[in-house]
Amino acid sequence: MTSANPKRITVLGSTGSVGAQTLEVIGTFPERYQVVALAAGSNAEKLAEQVRRHRPERVSLADPEAASALGEALRDVEVEIGVGEAGLAAVAESDADLVVAAIVGAAGLPPTLAALRAGRDVALANKEALVMAGALVLREARASGARLLPVDSEHSAIFQALGGESRESVSRLILTASGGPFRTWSDDRIARASVEEALDHPNWEMGPKITIDSATLMNKGLEVIEARWLFDVPPERVDIVVHPQSIVHSLVEFSDSSVIAQLGLPDMRVPIAVALAHPERLELDLPRLDLATIAQFTFEAPDSKRFPCLDLAYRALAGDEAAPAVLNAANEVAVEAFLAGELPFPGIASTNAAVLEAHLAKVAKDGSVALREIFDVLRADAWGRGCARDILSNGENT
Ligand code: MG
């Protein structure tokens, strides 16, 4: 079914991996989608190409020099060009039916909140918004009546498996994890893992930060936090199972013990298309899943002894509203240090654990921190980063 009026789409982070794939899907259906606004960081050249192809009304770049280069490159095109935080906010609040939030990291939180506050439905590819500020993001969405649609592949799988079922009939969400490159490695071998080995993900091609998070399984921990908020289920009802083939993208168990899974070859264009078209489906020209060729799926329990980051996510969820933001901040600092060769691989988990414990000890002494506004989130984030840097510079984990 094709609607008479094209759906108006804004993409935040349009030159990144998910943003560019979103425009690729949109470009296949010009009668269904109209791009109204785009925001990117500093890649003026790629954004200029996207503007010529998709003709948005408004764009913005974070970097001022890149924005003036974009203005030069697009002198013959009628488009509003913004810059910095104000430009990004204007793009986020543009009159769209759906905002695809695909800016990586903490920078994606303010425009996501701005879009929700303006009542725009948001397709969320930015995990950090829910990890750092789940309670706040949910409150904003409820207040304006905006919808949150998942783009993360596991959460898209759960969203699809849930269909129209009532929340009361859901007994468990089961996130699948590939297990990362060290799934079969011994403790000793993991302790000596190099940056190159950690960056060698078996199934998905992704940026370095999320690839390291897949090796530590912190990514799955962050996805537990994401699922807790996105589907509004208590953490004890979110489970993880390791599935090295990455074909079953996640599952939902219902009260009658029935389990519904979503399957497919790993390709981010599928969850992107699901979010864009919901409640319809797009016809995508992609390789089809051939079960007889794959022949075998395997599943195993995650090993939280070799991969302690998993338990940290649950521990953070059991803490106050700020604890997941603190854990996320510590992890970003620790992963950076590992990538720079300043920290051995197990140091990521031990740094994260030490920072989280320090935060929880502070909460036990001074009381919980509530996330009332973005300032509270940024303060928790800054505290986590500072604490992680202190621990790293004291060499406690190296
Ligand atoms: Mg994922």
Coordinates of C-alpha atoms and ligand atoms in Angstrom, one line a residue:
M1 CA 0.0 0.0 0.0
T2 CA 1.4 3.4 -0.9
S3 CA 0.0 6.4 1.0
A4 CA -1.0 9.5 -0.9
N5 CA 1.4 11.8 1.0
P6 CA 5.0 10.7 1.4
K7 CA 6.2 10.3 4.9
R8 CA 8.4 13.2 6.0
I9 CA 11.7 11.9 7.4
T10 CA 14.6 13.7 9.2
V11 CA 17.9 11.9 9.7
L12 CA 20.2 12.9 12.6
G13 CA 23.7 11.6 11.8
S14 CA 23.1 11.2 8.1
T15 CA 26.7 10.6 7.0
G16 CA 27.3 7.8 9.6
S17 CA 26.8 4.1 8.9
V18 CA 23.1 3.9 10.0
G19 CA 22.2 7.3 8.7
A20 CA 23.7 6.6 5.2
Q21 CA 21.9 3.2 5.1
T22 CA 18.7 4.9 6.1
L23 CA 19.0 7.3 3.1
E24 CA 19.9 4.3 0.9
V25 CA 16.6 2.6 1.8
I26 CA 14.6 5.9 1.5
G27 CA 16.2 6.6 -2.0
T28 CA 14.6 3.3 -3.2
F29 CA 11.1 4.6 -2.4
P30 CA 10.8 8.2 -3.6
E31 CA 7.0 8.0 -3.7
R32 CA 6.8 6.9 -0.1
Y33 CA 9.4 9.1 1.6
Q34 CA 10.5 12.7 1.5
V35 CA 13.6 13.8 3.3
V36 CA 12.9 17.1 5.2
A37 CA 16.1 17.6 7.2
L38 CA 19.6 16.1 7.7
A39 CA 22.2 16.7 10.4
A40 CA 25.8 15.4 10.4
G41 CA 29.1 16.1 12.2
S42 CA 31.9 17.3 9.9
N43 CA 31.6 15.4 6.6
A44 CA 30.6 18.3 4.3
E45 CA 31.4 16.5 1.1
K46 CA 29.1 13.5 1.9
L47 CA 26.3 15.7 3.2
A48 CA 26.5 17.9 0.0
E49 CA 26.0 14.7 -2.0
Q50 CA 23.0 13.7 0.2
V51 CA 21.5 17.2 -0.2
R52 CA 21.7 17.0 -4.0
R53 CA 20.2 13.6 -4.1
H54 CA 17.4 14.0 -1.4
R55 CA 16.7 17.7 -1.5
P56 CA 16.0 18.4 2.2
E57 CA 14.6 21.8 3.3
R58 CA 17.2 22.1 6.1
V59 CA 20.6 20.7 7.1
S60 CA 23.1 21.2 9.8
L61 CA 26.7 20.4 10.6
A62 CA 28.3 20.3 14.0
D63 CA 31.6 21.7 12.8
P64 CA 31.5 25.4 11.7
E65 CA 34.3 25.2 9.1
A66 CA 32.6 22.2 7.5
A67 CA 29.3 24.2 7.5
S68 CA 30.9 27.0 5.6
A69 CA 32.4 24.6 3.1
L70 CA 29.0 23.1 2.7
G71 CA 27.5 26.5 2.0
E72 CA 30.2 27.0 -0.8
A73 CA 29.5 23.6 -2.3
L74 CA 25.7 24.1 -2.3
R75 CA 25.6 27.7 -3.6
D76 CA 23.3 26.7 -6.4
V77 CA 20.9 24.7 -4.1
E78 CA 18.0 26.1 -2.1
V79 CA 18.6 24.7 1.4
E80 CA 18.7 26.2 4.9
I81 CA 22.2 25.4 6.4
G82 CA 22.6 25.5 10.2
V83 CA 25.6 24.9 12.4
G84 CA 26.4 23.6 15.9
E85 CA 23.9 22.9 18.7
A86 CA 21.3 25.4 17.4
G87 CA 21.4 24.0 13.9
L88 CA 21.1 20.5 15.2
A89 CA 18.1 21.4 17.4
A90 CA 16.4 23.1 14.4
V91 CA 16.8 20.0 12.3
A92 CA 15.6 17.8 15.2
E93 CA 12.4 19.9 15.6
S94 CA 11.7 20.2 11.8
D95 CA 8.2 19.3 10.8
A96 CA 8.7 15.5 10.2
D97 CA 6.6 12.4 10.7
L98 CA 9.7 10.4 11.8
V99 CA 13.1 11.4 13.1
V100 CA 15.8 8.8 12.6
A101 CA 18.2 9.4 15.6
A102 CA 21.5 7.9 14.4
I103 CA 24.1 10.2 16.0
V104 CA 26.7 8.0 17.9
G105 CA 27.4 8.6 21.5
A106 CA 26.3 11.2 24.1
A107 CA 26.0 13.9 21.4
G108 CA 22.9 12.1 20.2
L109 CA 20.9 12.7 23.4
P110 CA 20.0 16.4 23.2
P111 CA 18.6 16.3 19.7
T112 CA 16.7 13.1 20.5
L113 CA 15.1 14.8 23.5
A114 CA 14.3 17.9 21.3
A115 CA 12.6 15.8 18.7
L116 CA 10.5 13.9 21.3
R117 CA 9.6 17.2 23.0
A118 CA 8.4 18.5 19.7
G119 CA 6.2 15.5 19.4
R120 CA 8.1 13.8 16.6
D121 CA 8.1 10.0 16.4
V122 CA 11.7 8.8 16.8
A123 CA 13.4 5.8 15.2
L124 CA 16.2 5.3 17.7
A125 CA 19.6 4.0 16.5
N126 CA 21.4 5.9 19.2
K127 CA 21.7 3.4 22.1
E128 CA 23.2 6.0 24.4
A129 CA 20.1 8.1 24.7
L130 CA 18.3 5.2 26.5
V131 CA 21.3 3.9 28.3
M132 CA 22.2 7.3 29.7
A133 CA 18.8 8.8 30.2
G134 CA 16.1 6.1 29.8
A135 CA 13.8 7.5 32.5
L136 CA 14.1 11.0 31.1
V137 CA 13.6 10.0 27.5
L138 CA 10.5 7.9 28.4
R139 CA 9.0 10.8 30.3
E140 CA 9.5 13.2 27.4
A141 CA 7.9 10.7 24.9
R142 CA 4.9 10.1 27.2
A143 CA 4.4 13.9 27.8
S144 CA 4.3 14.7 24.0
G145 CA 2.7 11.4 22.9
A146 CA 5.7 10.7 20.5
R147 CA 6.5 7.1 19.7
L148 CA 9.9 5.5 20.0
L149 CA 10.7 2.8 17.4
P150 CA 13.9 0.7 17.7
V151 CA 16.6 0.5 15.1
D152 CA 19.1 -1.6 17.0
S153 CA 18.7 -5.1 15.4
E154 CA 17.9 -7.0 18.7
H155 CA 15.3 -4.4 19.8
S156 CA 13.8 -4.4 16.3
A157 CA 13.5 -8.2 16.6
I158 CA 11.7 -7.9 19.9
F159 CA 9.5 -5.1 18.5
Q160 CA 8.5 -7.3 15.6
A161 CA 8.0 -10.4 17.8
L162 CA 5.8 -8.4 20.1
G163 CA 3.4 -7.5 17.3
G164 CA 0.2 -6.3 18.8
E165 CA 0.4 -8.4 22.0
S166 CA -0.4 -6.8 25.3
R167 CA 2.5 -6.2 27.6
E168 CA 0.8 -8.2 30.4
S169 CA 1.3 -11.4 28.3
V170 CA 5.0 -10.9 27.9
S171 CA 7.0 -13.0 30.4
R172 CA 10.6 -12.5 29.1
L173 CA 12.6 -10.7 26.5
I174 CA 15.6 -12.8 25.3
L175 CA 18.4 -10.8 23.6
T176 CA 20.7 -12.8 21.4
A177 CA 24.5 -12.0 21.5
S178 CA 27.0 -13.2 18.9
G179 CA 29.5 -13.7 21.8
G180 CA 32.1 -11.6 20.0
P181 CA 35.6 -12.7 18.8
F182 CA 36.6 -14.1 22.2
R183 CA 33.6 -16.4 22.8
T184 CA 35.7 -19.5 22.8
W185 CA 38.9 -18.0 24.3
S186 CA 40.3 -18.9 27.8
D187 CA 40.7 -16.3 30.5
D188 CA 44.5 -16.3 30.0
R189 CA 44.2 -15.7 26.3
I190 CA 41.5 -13.0 26.7
A191 CA 43.9 -11.2 29.2
R192 CA 46.5 -10.9 26.4
A193 CA 44.1 -10.0 23.6
S194 CA 45.4 -7.3 21.3
V195 CA 43.4 -4.4 19.8
E196 CA 43.5 -6.0 16.4
E197 CA 42.0 -9.2 17.8
A198 CA 39.3 -7.4 19.6
L199 CA 38.4 -5.4 16.5
D200 CA 37.9 -8.6 14.5
H201 CA 34.1 -9.1 14.9
P202 CA 32.8 -12.4 13.4
N203 CA 29.4 -11.3 12.0
W204 CA 28.8 -7.5 12.0
E205 CA 30.9 -4.8 10.4
M206 CA 30.6 -1.8 12.8
G207 CA 32.6 1.2 14.2
P208 CA 35.5 0.5 16.6
K209 CA 33.7 1.5 19.8
I210 CA 30.8 -0.9 19.3
T211 CA 33.1 -3.6 18.1
I212 CA 35.1 -3.5 21.3
D213 CA 31.8 -3.4 23.2
S214 CA 30.9 -6.6 21.4
A215 CA 34.2 -8.2 22.5
T216 CA 33.7 -7.4 26.2
L217 CA 29.9 -8.0 25.9
M218 CA 29.4 -4.5 27.3
N219 CA 27.3 -3.9 24.1
K220 CA 24.9 -6.6 25.2
G221 CA 24.8 -5.1 28.7
L222 CA 24.0 -1.7 27.2
E223 CA 21.3 -3.4 25.1
V224 CA 19.7 -4.9 28.3
I225 CA 19.4 -1.3 29.6
E226 CA 18.1 -0.2 26.3
A227 CA 15.4 -3.0 26.2
R228 CA 14.4 -2.3 29.8
W229 CA 13.4 1.3 28.9
L230 CA 12.2 0.8 25.3
F231 CA 9.8 -2.0 26.3
D232 CA 9.2 -0.9 29.9
V233 CA 10.0 -4.3 31.4
P234 CA 11.8 -4.9 34.7
P235 CA 15.5 -5.9 34.2
E236 CA 14.9 -9.4 35.7
R237 CA 12.7 -10.1 32.7
V238 CA 15.4 -9.4 30.2
D239 CA 17.7 -12.3 29.5
I240 CA 20.7 -13.0 27.2
V241 CA 21.5 -16.0 25.1
V242 CA 24.7 -16.4 23.1
H243 CA 23.9 -17.3 19.4
P244 CA 27.2 -17.2 17.4
Q245 CA 25.4 -17.3 13.9
S246 CA 23.6 -14.0 14.5
I247 CA 20.5 -15.2 12.5
V248 CA 18.0 -15.2 15.4
H249 CA 18.0 -11.5 16.3
S250 CA 16.1 -11.9 19.6
L251 CA 13.0 -13.5 21.0
V252 CA 10.0 -12.9 23.2
E253 CA 8.6 -15.4 25.6
F254 CA 4.9 -15.1 26.5
S255 CA 2.9 -16.1 29.6
D256 CA 1.8 -19.4 28.0
S257 CA 5.5 -20.4 27.4
S258 CA 5.2 -19.7 23.7
V259 CA 8.3 -18.1 22.2
I260 CA 8.4 -15.9 19.1
A261 CA 11.7 -15.1 17.4
Q262 CA 12.7 -12.8 14.5
L263 CA 15.2 -14.2 12.1
G264 CA 17.2 -12.9 9.1
L265 CA 20.6 -12.5 7.6
P266 CA 22.5 -9.7 9.6
D267 CA 21.8 -6.5 7.6
M268 CA 21.0 -3.2 9.3
R269 CA 18.8 -2.1 6.4
V270 CA 16.2 -4.5 7.6
P271 CA 15.6 -3.0 11.1
I272 CA 15.9 0.5 9.5
A273 CA 13.2 -0.4 7.0
V274 CA 11.0 -1.8 9.8
A275 CA 11.2 1.5 11.7
L276 CA 10.6 3.6 8.5
A277 CA 7.6 1.6 7.3
H278 CA 5.8 0.5 10.5
P279 CA 3.1 -0.8 10.5
E280 CA 3.7 -1.6 6.8
R281 CA 6.6 -3.6 5.2
L282 CA 8.9 -2.4 2.4
E283 CA 9.9 -4.7 -0.4
L284 CA 13.7 -4.9 -0.1
D285 CA 15.9 -6.5 -2.7
L286 CA 18.1 -8.4 -0.2
P287 CA 19.5 -11.9 0.0
R288 CA 17.0 -14.3 1.6
L289 CA 17.6 -16.5 4.5
D290 CA 18.1 -20.1 3.4
L291 CA 17.7 -22.3 6.5
A292 CA 18.8 -25.5 4.8
T293 CA 22.1 -23.9 3.8
I294 CA 22.7 -22.6 7.3
A295 CA 21.6 -26.0 8.6
Q296 CA 22.5 -25.4 12.2
F297 CA 21.9 -22.8 14.9
T298 CA 23.6 -23.0 18.2
F299 CA 22.8 -21.4 21.5
E300 CA 24.7 -21.2 24.8
A301 CA 24.5 -19.4 28.1
P302 CA 26.7 -16.2 28.4
D303 CA 29.7 -16.6 30.6
S304 CA 29.7 -13.7 33.0
K305 CA 33.0 -14.8 34.6
R306 CA 35.0 -14.3 31.4
F307 CA 32.8 -11.4 30.4
P308 CA 32.0 -9.5 33.6
C309 CA 30.5 -6.4 31.8
L310 CA 27.2 -8.3 31.4
D311 CA 26.5 -8.3 35.2
L312 CA 27.6 -4.7 35.5
A313 CA 24.6 -3.6 33.3
Y314 CA 22.2 -5.4 35.7
R315 CA 23.9 -4.0 38.7
A316 CA 23.6 -0.5 37.2
L317 CA 19.9 -1.0 36.6
A318 CA 19.4 -2.1 40.2
G319 CA 21.0 1.2 41.3
D320 CA 19.7 4.7 40.8
E321 CA 18.6 6.5 37.6
A322 CA 22.2 7.9 37.1
A323 CA 24.0 4.6 37.5
P324 CA 23.7 3.4 33.8
A325 CA 24.9 6.9 32.6
V326 CA 28.0 6.5 34.9
L327 CA 28.7 3.0 33.7
N328 CA 28.4 4.1 30.0
A329 CA 30.7 7.0 30.6
A330 CA 33.3 4.8 32.3
N331 CA 33.1 2.3 29.5
E332 CA 33.7 5.0 26.8
V333 CA 36.9 6.2 28.7
A334 CA 38.1 2.6 29.2
V335 CA 37.5 1.5 25.6
E336 CA 39.4 4.6 24.4
A337 CA 42.3 3.7 26.7
F338 CA 42.3 0.1 25.4
L339 CA 42.2 1.3 21.7
A340 CA 45.1 3.6 22.5
G341 CA 47.1 0.6 23.9
E342 CA 47.1 2.1 27.4
L343 CA 44.9 -0.6 29.0
P344 CA 44.9 -4.4 28.7
F345 CA 41.6 -5.9 27.6
P346 CA 40.3 -7.1 31.0
G347 CA 41.1 -3.6 32.3
I348 CA 38.0 -2.4 30.5
A349 CA 35.7 -4.5 32.7
S350 CA 37.6 -3.8 35.9
T351 CA 37.6 0.0 35.3
N352 CA 33.9 -0.1 34.6
A353 CA 33.3 -2.1 37.7
A354 CA 35.4 0.2 39.9
V355 CA 33.6 3.3 38.6
L356 CA 30.2 1.8 39.1
E357 CA 31.0 0.6 42.6
A358 CA 32.3 4.1 43.5
H359 CA 29.1 5.6 42.2
L360 CA 26.9 3.1 44.1
A361 CA 28.9 3.7 47.3
K362 CA 28.3 7.5 46.8
V363 CA 24.6 6.8 46.4
A364 CA 24.5 4.7 49.5
K365 CA 26.1 7.6 51.4
D366 CA 24.4 10.6 49.8
G367 CA 21.2 9.2 48.3
S368 CA 20.1 8.5 44.7
V369 CA 20.5 10.8 41.8
A370 CA 17.3 11.4 39.7
L371 CA 17.5 12.4 36.1
R372 CA 15.1 15.3 36.0
E373 CA 16.7 17.2 33.0
I374 CA 19.5 16.8 30.6
F375 CA 21.9 18.6 32.9
D376 CA 21.6 15.8 35.5
V377 CA 22.5 13.3 32.8
L378 CA 25.5 15.2 31.6
R379 CA 26.7 15.6 35.2
A380 CA 26.5 11.9 35.8
D381 CA 28.3 11.3 32.6
A382 CA 31.1 13.8 33.5
W383 CA 31.4 12.2 37.0
G384 CA 31.8 8.7 35.4
R385 CA 34.4 9.9 33.0
G386 CA 36.4 11.7 35.7
C387 CA 36.3 8.8 38.0
A388 CA 37.4 6.4 35.2
R389 CA 40.3 8.7 34.3
D390 CA 41.4 8.9 37.9
I391 CA 41.4 5.1 38.2
L392 CA 43.4 4.8 34.9
S393 CA 46.0 7.4 35.8
N394 CA 46.5 5.8 39.2
G395 CA 47.4 2.7 37.2
E396 CA 45.0 0.5 39.3
N397 CA 44.0 -1.5 36.3
T398 CA 47.1 -1.6 34.1
Ligands
MG1 MG 22.5 -4.5 18.6

